[in-house]
Short mmCIF file of N, CA and C in Angstrom, two decimals:
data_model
loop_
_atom_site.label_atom_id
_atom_site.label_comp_id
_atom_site.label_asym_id
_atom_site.label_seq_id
_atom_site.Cartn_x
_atom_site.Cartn_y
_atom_site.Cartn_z
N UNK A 248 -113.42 106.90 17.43
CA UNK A 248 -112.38 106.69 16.43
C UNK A 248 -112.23 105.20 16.17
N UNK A 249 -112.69 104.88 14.64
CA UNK A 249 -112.26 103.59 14.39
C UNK A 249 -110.89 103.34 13.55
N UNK A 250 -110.24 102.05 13.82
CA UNK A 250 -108.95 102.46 12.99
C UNK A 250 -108.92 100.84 13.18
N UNK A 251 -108.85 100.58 11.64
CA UNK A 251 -108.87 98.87 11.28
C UNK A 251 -107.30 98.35 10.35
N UNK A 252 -106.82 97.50 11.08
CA UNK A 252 -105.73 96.78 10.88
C UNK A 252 -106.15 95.43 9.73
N UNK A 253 -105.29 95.51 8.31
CA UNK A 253 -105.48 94.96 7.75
C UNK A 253 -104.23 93.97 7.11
N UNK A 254 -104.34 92.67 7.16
CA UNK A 254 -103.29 91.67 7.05
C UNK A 254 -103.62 91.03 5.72
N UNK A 255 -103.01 91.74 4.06
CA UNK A 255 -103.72 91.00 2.92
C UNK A 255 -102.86 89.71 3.07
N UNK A 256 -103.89 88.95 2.80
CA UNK A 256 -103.41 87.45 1.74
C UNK A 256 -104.55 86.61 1.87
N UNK A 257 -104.27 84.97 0.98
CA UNK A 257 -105.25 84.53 1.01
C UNK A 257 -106.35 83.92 2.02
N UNK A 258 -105.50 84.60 3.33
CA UNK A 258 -106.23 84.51 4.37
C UNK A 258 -105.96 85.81 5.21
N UNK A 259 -107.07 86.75 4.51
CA UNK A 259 -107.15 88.38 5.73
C UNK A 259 -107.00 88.10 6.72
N UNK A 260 -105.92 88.90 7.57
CA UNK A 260 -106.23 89.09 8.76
C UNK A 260 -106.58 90.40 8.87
N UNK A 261 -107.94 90.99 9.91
CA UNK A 261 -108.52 92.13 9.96
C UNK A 261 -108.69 92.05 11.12
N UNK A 262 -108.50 93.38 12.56
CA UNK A 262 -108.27 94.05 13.63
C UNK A 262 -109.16 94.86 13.52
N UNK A 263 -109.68 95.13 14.05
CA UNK A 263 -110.61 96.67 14.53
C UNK A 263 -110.54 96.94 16.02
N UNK A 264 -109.66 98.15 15.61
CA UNK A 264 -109.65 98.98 17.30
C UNK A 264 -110.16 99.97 17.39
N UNK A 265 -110.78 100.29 18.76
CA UNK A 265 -112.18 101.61 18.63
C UNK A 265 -112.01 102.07 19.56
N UNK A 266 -111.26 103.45 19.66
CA UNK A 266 -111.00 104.66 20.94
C UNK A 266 -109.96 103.65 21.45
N UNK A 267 -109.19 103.12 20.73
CA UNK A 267 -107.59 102.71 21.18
C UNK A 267 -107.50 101.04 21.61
N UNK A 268 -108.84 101.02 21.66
CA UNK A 268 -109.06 99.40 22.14
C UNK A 268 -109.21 98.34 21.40
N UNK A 269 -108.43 97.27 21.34
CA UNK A 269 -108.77 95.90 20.06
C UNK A 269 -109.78 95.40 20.67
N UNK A 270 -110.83 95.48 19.23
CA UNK A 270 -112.67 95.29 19.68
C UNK A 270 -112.31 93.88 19.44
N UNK A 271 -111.99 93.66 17.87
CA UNK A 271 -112.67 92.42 16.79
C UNK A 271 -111.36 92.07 16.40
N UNK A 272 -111.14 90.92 15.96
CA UNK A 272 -110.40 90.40 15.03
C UNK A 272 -111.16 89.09 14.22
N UNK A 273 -111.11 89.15 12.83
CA UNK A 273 -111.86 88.19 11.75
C UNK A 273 -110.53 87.86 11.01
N UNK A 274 -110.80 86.61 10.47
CA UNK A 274 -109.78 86.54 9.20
C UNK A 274 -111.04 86.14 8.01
N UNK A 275 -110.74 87.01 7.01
CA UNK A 275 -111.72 87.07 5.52
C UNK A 275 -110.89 86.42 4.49
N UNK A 276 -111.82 86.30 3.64
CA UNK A 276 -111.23 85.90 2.08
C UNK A 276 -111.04 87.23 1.66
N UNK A 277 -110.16 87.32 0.60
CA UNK A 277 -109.55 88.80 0.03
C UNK A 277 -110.83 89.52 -0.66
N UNK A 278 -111.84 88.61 -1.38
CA UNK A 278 -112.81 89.45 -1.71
C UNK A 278 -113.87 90.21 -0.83
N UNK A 279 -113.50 89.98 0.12
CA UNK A 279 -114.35 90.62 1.23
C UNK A 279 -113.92 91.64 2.19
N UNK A 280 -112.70 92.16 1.88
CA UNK A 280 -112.15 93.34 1.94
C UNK A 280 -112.78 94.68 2.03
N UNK A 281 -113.20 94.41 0.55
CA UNK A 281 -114.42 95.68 -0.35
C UNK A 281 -115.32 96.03 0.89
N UNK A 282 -116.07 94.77 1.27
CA UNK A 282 -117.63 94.86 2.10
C UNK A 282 -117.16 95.19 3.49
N UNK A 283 -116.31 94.86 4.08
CA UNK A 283 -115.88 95.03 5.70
C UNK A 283 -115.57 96.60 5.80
N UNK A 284 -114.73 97.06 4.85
CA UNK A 284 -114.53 98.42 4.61
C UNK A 284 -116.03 99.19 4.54
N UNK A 285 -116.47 98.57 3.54
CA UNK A 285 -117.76 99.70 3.38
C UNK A 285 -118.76 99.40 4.73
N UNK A 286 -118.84 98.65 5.08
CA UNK A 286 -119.67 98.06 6.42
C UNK A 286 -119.17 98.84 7.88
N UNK A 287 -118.01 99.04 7.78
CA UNK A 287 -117.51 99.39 9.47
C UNK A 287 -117.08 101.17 9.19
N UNK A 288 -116.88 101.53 8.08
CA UNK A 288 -116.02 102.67 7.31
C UNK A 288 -115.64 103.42 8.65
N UNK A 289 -114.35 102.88 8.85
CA UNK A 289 -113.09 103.24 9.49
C UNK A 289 -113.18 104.41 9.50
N UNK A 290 -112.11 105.14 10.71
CA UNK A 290 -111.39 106.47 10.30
C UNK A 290 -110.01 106.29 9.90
N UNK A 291 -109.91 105.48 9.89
CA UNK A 291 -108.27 105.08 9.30
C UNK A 291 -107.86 103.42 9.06
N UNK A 292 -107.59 103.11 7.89
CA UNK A 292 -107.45 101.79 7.55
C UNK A 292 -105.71 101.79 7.62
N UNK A 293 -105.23 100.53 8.08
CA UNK A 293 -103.56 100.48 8.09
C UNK A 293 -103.45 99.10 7.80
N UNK A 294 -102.61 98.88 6.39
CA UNK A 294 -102.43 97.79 6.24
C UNK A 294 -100.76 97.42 5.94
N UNK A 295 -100.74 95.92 5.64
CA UNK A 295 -99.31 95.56 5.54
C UNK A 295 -99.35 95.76 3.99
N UNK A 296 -98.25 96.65 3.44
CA UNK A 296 -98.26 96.77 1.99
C UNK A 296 -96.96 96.12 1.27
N UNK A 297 -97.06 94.94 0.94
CA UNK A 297 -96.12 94.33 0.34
C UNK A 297 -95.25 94.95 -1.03
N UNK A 298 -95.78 95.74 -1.23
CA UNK A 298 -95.47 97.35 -2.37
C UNK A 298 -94.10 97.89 -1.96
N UNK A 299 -93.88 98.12 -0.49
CA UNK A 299 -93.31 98.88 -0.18
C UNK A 299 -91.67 98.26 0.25
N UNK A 300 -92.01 96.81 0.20
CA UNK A 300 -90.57 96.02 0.30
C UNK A 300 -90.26 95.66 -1.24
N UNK A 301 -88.79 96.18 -1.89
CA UNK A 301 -88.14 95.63 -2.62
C UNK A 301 -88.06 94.41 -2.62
N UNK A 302 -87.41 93.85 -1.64
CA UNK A 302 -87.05 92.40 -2.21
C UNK A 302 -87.92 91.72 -0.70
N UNK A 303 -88.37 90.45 -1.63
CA UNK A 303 -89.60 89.76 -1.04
C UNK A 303 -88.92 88.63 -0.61
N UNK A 304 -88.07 87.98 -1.37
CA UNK A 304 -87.46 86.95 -0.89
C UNK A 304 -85.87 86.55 -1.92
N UNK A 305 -85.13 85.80 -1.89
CA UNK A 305 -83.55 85.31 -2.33
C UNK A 305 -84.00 84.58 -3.96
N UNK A 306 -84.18 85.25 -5.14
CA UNK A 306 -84.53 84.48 -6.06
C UNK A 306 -83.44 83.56 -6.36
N UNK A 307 -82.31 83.72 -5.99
CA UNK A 307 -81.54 82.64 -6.37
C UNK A 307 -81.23 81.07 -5.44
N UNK A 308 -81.56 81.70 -4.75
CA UNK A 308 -81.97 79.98 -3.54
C UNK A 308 -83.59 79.34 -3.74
N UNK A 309 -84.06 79.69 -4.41
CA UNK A 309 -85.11 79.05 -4.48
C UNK A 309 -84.93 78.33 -6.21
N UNK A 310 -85.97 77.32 -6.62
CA UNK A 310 -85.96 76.57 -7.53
C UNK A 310 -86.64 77.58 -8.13
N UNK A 311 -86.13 77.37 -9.51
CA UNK A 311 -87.55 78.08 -10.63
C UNK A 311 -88.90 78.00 -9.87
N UNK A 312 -89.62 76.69 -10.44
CA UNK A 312 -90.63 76.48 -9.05
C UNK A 312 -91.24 77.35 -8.60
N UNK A 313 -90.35 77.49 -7.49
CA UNK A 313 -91.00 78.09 -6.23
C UNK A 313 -90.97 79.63 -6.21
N UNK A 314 -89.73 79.79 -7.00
CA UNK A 314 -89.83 80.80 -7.18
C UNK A 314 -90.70 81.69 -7.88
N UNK A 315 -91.01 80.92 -8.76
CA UNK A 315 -92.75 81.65 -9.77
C UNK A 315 -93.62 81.78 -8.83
N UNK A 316 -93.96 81.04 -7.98
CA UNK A 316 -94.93 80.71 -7.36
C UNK A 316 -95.19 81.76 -6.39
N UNK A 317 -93.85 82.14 -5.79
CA UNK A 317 -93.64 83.07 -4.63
C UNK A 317 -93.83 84.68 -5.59
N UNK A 318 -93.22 84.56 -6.87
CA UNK A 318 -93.66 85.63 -7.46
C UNK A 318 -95.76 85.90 -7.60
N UNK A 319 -96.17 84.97 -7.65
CA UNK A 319 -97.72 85.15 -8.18
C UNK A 319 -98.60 85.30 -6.70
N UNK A 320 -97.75 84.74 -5.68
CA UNK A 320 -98.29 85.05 -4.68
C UNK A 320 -98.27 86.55 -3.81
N UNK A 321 -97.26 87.17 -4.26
CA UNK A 321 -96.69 88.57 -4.12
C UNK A 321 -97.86 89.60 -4.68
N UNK A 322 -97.48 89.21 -6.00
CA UNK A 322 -98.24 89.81 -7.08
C UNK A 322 -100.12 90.04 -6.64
N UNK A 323 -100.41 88.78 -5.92
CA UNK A 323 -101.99 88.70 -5.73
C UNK A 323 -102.15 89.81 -4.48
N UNK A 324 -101.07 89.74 -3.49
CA UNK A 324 -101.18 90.63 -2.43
C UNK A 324 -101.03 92.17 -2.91
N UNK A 325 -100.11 91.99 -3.40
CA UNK A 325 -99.97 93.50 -4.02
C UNK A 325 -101.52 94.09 -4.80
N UNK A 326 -101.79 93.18 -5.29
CA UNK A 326 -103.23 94.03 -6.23
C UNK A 326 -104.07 93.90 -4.85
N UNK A 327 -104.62 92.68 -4.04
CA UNK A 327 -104.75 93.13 -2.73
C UNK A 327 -104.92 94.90 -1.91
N UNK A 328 -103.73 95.33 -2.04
CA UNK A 328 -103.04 96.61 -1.45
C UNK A 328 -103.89 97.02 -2.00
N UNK A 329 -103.71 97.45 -3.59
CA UNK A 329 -104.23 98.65 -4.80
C UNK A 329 -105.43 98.46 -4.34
N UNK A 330 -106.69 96.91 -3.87
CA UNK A 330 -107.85 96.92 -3.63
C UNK A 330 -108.14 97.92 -2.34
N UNK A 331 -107.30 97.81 -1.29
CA UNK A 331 -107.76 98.46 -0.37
C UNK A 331 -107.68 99.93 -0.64
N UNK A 332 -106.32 100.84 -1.67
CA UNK A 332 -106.88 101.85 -1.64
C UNK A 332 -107.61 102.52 -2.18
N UNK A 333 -107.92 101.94 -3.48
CA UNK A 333 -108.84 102.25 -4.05
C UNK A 333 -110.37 102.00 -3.24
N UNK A 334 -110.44 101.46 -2.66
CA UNK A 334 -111.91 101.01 -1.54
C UNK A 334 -111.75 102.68 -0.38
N UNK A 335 -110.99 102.93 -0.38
CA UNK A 335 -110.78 103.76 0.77
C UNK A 335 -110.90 105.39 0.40
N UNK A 336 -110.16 105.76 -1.09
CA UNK A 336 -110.42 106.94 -1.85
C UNK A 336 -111.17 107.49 -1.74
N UNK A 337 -112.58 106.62 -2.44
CA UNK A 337 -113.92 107.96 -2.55
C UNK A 337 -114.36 107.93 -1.62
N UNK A 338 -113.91 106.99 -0.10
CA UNK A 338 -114.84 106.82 1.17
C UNK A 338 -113.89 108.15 2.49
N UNK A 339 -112.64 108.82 1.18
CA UNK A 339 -112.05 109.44 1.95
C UNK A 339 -111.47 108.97 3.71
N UNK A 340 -111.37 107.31 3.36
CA UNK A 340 -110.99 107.25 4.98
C UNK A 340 -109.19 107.23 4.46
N UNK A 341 -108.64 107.73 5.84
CA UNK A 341 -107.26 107.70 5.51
C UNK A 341 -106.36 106.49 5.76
N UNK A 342 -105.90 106.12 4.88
CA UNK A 342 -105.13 104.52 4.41
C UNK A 342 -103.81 104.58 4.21
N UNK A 343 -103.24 104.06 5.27
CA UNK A 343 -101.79 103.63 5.65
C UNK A 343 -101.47 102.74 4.96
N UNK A 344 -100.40 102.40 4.37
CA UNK A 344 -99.42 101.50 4.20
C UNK A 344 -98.13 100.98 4.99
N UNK A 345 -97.72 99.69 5.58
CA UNK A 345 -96.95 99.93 6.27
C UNK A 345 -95.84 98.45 5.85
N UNK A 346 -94.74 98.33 5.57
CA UNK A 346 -93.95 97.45 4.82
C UNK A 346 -94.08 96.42 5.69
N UNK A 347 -93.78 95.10 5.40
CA UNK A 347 -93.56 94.03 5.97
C UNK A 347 -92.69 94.10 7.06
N UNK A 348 -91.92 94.79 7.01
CA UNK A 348 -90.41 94.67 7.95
C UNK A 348 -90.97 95.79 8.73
N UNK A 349 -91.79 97.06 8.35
CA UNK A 349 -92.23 98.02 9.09
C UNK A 349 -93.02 97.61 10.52
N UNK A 350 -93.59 96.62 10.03
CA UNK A 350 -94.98 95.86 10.93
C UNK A 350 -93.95 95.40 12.10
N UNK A 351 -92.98 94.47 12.25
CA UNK A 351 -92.29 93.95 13.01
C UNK A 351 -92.49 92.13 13.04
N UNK A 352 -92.25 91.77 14.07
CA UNK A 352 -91.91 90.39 13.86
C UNK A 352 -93.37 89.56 14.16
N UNK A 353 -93.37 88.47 13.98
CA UNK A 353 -94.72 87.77 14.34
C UNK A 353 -94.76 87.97 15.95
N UNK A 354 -95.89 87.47 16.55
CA UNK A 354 -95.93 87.19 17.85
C UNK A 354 -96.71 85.89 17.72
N UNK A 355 -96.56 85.46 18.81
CA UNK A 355 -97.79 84.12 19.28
C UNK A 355 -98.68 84.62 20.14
N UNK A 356 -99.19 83.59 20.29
CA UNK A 356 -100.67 84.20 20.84
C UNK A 356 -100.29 84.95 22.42
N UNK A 357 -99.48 83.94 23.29
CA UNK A 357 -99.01 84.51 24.25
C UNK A 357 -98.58 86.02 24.36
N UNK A 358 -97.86 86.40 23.50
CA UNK A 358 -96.81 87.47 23.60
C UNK A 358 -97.74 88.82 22.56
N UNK A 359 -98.60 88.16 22.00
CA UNK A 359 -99.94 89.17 21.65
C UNK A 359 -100.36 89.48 22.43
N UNK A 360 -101.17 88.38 23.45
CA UNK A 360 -101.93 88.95 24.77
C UNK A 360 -101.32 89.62 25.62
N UNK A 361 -99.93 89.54 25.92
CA UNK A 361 -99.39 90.56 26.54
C UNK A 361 -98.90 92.11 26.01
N UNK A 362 -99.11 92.09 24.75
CA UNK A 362 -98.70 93.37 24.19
C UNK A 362 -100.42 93.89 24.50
N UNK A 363 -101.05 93.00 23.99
CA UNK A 363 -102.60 93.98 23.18
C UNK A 363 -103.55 93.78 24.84
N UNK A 364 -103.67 92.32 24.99
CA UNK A 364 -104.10 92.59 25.86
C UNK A 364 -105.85 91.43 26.07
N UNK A 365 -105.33 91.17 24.61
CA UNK A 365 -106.10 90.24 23.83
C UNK A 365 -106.48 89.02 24.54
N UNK A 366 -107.17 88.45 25.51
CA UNK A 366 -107.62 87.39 25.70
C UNK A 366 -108.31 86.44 25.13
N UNK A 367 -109.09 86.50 23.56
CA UNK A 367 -109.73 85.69 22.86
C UNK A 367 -108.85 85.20 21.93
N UNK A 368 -109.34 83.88 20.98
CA UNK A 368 -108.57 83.40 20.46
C UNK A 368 -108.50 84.38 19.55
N UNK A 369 -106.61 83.66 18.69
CA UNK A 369 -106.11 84.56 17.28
C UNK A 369 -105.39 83.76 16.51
N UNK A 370 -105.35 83.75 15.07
CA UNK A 370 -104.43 83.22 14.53
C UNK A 370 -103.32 84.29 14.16
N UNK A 371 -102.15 83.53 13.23
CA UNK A 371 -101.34 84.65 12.53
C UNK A 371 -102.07 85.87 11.83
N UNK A 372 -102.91 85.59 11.17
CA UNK A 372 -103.58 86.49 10.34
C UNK A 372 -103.95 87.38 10.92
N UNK A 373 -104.39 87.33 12.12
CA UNK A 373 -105.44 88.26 12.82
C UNK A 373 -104.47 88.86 13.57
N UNK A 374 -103.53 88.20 14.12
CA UNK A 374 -102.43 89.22 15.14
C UNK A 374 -101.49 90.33 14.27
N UNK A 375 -101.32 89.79 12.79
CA UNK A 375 -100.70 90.31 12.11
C UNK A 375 -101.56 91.27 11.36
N UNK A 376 -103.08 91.65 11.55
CA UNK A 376 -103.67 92.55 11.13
C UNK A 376 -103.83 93.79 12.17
N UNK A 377 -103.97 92.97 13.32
CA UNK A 377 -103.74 94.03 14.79
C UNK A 377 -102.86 94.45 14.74
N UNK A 378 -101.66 93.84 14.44
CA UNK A 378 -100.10 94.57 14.88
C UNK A 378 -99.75 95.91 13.99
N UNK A 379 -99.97 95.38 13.01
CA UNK A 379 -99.95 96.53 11.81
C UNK A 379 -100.60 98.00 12.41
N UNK A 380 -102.09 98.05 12.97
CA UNK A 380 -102.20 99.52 12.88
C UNK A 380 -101.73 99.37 14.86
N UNK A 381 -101.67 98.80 15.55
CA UNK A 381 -101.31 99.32 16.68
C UNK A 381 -100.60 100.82 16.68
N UNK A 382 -99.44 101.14 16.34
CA UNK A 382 -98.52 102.29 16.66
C UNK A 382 -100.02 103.38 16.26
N UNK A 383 -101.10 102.80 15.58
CA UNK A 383 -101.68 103.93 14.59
C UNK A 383 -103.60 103.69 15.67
N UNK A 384 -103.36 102.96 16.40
CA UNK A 384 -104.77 102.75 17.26
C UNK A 384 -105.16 104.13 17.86
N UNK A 385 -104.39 104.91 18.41
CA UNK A 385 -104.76 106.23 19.12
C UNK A 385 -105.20 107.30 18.01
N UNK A 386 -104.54 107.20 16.45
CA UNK A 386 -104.32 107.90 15.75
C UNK A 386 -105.49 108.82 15.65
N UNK A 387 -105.81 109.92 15.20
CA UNK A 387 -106.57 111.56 14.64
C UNK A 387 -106.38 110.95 13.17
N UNK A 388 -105.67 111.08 12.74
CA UNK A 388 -105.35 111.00 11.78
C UNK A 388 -104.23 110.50 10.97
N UNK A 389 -104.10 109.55 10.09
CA UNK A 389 -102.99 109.06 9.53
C UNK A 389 -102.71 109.68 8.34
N UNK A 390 -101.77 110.37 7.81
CA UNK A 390 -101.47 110.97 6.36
C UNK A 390 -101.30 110.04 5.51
N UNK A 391 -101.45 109.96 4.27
CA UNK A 391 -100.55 108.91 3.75
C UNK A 391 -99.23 109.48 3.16
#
């Protein structure tokens, strides 16, 4: 059973755990999503779906600015998402979505290695692609 943890933005973080165990962790460019998928084809992909949180951040404390900015950066993750499930459809693997706030809080590297177990290096990206399918590492099957 493979079941790959996926962290969109402009720096993927991607997890692969196999019969419950964190093998790999990579961080990709978003266009390379497509190929890792078709290359490893999962039994279950789980990613962070920024879709699924209403509100992303306080538009009124932020400057115009930043606030566009934080909008286009949303926006890129989100089509992100739509990339992964559409990559996952005709390959029939089953593809989780799981909200930002769903995932839980960051960890550091320390407090990763003690959850996962993880002794090699990690950045945010990569712990935050592991963390995501953890609850879903043992999984048969994920519905969407």
């Amino acid at each position: 059973m493979i079941v790959m943890g996926i962290d969109p933005g402009s720096n993927t973080g991607a997890a692969l755990y196999r019969d419950g165990e964190l093998r790999a962790l990579r961080t990709i460019a978003p266009v390379e999503i497509h190929a890792l998928i078709l290359k490893l084809v999962p039994d279950v992909v789980v990613f962070e779906d920024s879709r699924l949180q209403s509100r992303v951040w306080t538009g009124n404390k932020l400057r115009p600015g930043a606030a566009s900015k934080v909008a286009r950066d949303v926006g890129r993750i989100d089509a992100w998402c739509d990339l992964i499930e559409a990559v996952c459809k005709p390959l029939r693997i089953s593809c989780h979505g799981v909200s930002p706030k769903g995932k839980g809080s960051k960890l550091d590297a320390d407090q990763f290695r003690q959850v996962t177990g993880w002794v090699g290096r990690s950045n945010q990206h990569e712990r935050d692609g592991a963390m995501v399918a953890w609850p879903y590492r043992r999984a048969l099957h994920v519905q969407k």
